[in-house]
């Protein structure tokens, strides 16, 4: 939260030291204070900010409504770089989506193993959960794309999936999960995955 406010232009006049001072002043009341733009809130904020910075703080907080989820993301060990991306480009609905499917974090740049550990420890996702299997397939396909390929074959994807999932039968289930979610197109003539 401190880093985001300090770096984001919408919070003009609030650098890291002021953002840190705000957190020290308000603590757990940070979000409730910024949700109510009242004279009482403004008076409290004047202890560390100018009126111009207070205006920027309220306007920025209105724009980035999902800032109230920073503590939740930090508690769930979502890296700061991913949090910054979520805050900057998505509204609070993305947090609900992540709560329903933590594997969506793969699409935001977290590695599969990192998300898998988070999902197993924080969200108690079953190893055979289709969301997990689908995310592993997405990562395997992405690895092939990053190597410059526009398509691949199962013989290249399967070892990647086995490595990610730790089990051959789960790799097979991942292909099935990906097919049911239309994650790829399988060319029946060549056997290539697009």
mmCIF file of N, CA and C in Angstrom, residues 2 6 14-24 48:
data_model
loop_
_atom_site.group_PDB
_atom_site.id
_atom_site.type_symbol
_atom_site.label_atom_id
_atom_site.label_comp_id
_atom_site.label_asym_id
_atom_site.label_seq_id
_atom_site.Cartn_x
_atom_site.Cartn_y
_atom_site.Cartn_z
ATOM 1 N N UNK A 2 1.856 1.276 0.865
ATOM 2 C CA UNK A 2 2.758 2.427 0.949
ATOM 3 C C UNK A 2 3.480 2.625 -0.378
ATOM 4 N N UNK A 6 3.054 5.807 -2.951
ATOM 5 C CA UNK A 6 4.252 6.615 -3.195
ATOM 6 C C UNK A 6 4.617 6.678 -4.670
ATOM 7 N N UNK A 14 2.544 12.873 -2.384
ATOM 8 C CA UNK A 14 2.686 11.885 -1.317
ATOM 9 C C UNK A 14 3.782 10.902 -1.726
ATOM 10 N N UNK A 15 4.937 11.075 -1.148
ATOM 11 C CA UNK A 15 6.048 10.164 -1.392
ATOM 12 C C UNK A 15 6.041 9.042 -0.370
ATOM 13 N N UNK A 16 7.102 8.277 -0.372
ATOM 14 C CA UNK A 16 7.159 7.121 0.528
ATOM 15 C C UNK A 16 7.129 7.527 2.000
ATOM 16 N N UNK A 17 7.833 8.579 2.364
ATOM 17 C CA UNK A 17 7.871 8.967 3.788
ATOM 18 C C UNK A 17 6.489 9.438 4.262
ATOM 19 N N UNK A 18 5.769 10.181 3.416
ATOM 20 C CA UNK A 18 4.425 10.621 3.800
ATOM 21 C C UNK A 18 3.444 9.446 3.818
ATOM 22 N N UNK A 19 3.586 8.545 2.850
ATOM 23 C CA UNK A 19 2.715 7.369 2.824
ATOM 24 C C UNK A 19 2.949 6.511 4.069
ATOM 25 N N UNK A 20 4.194 6.374 4.456
ATOM 26 C CA UNK A 20 4.528 5.603 5.662
ATOM 27 C C UNK A 20 3.970 6.309 6.909
ATOM 28 N N UNK A 21 4.104 7.641 6.927
ATOM 29 C CA UNK A 21 3.570 8.412 8.058
ATOM 30 C C UNK A 21 2.044 8.272 8.139
ATOM 31 N N UNK A 22 1.386 8.229 6.979
ATOM 32 C CA UNK A 22 -0.069 8.011 6.955
ATOM 33 C C UNK A 22 -0.432 6.676 7.580
ATOM 34 N N UNK A 23 0.312 5.648 7.186
ATOM 35 C CA UNK A 23 0.029 4.315 7.731
ATOM 36 C C UNK A 23 0.274 4.289 9.238
ATOM 37 N N UNK A 24 1.338 4.940 9.681
ATOM 38 C CA UNK A 24 1.627 4.984 11.120
ATOM 39 C C UNK A 24 0.549 5.763 11.868
ATOM 40 N N UNK A 48 -0.274 15.046 8.778
ATOM 41 C CA UNK A 48 0.886 14.649 7.970
ATOM 42 C C UNK A 48 0.839 15.146 6.528
#
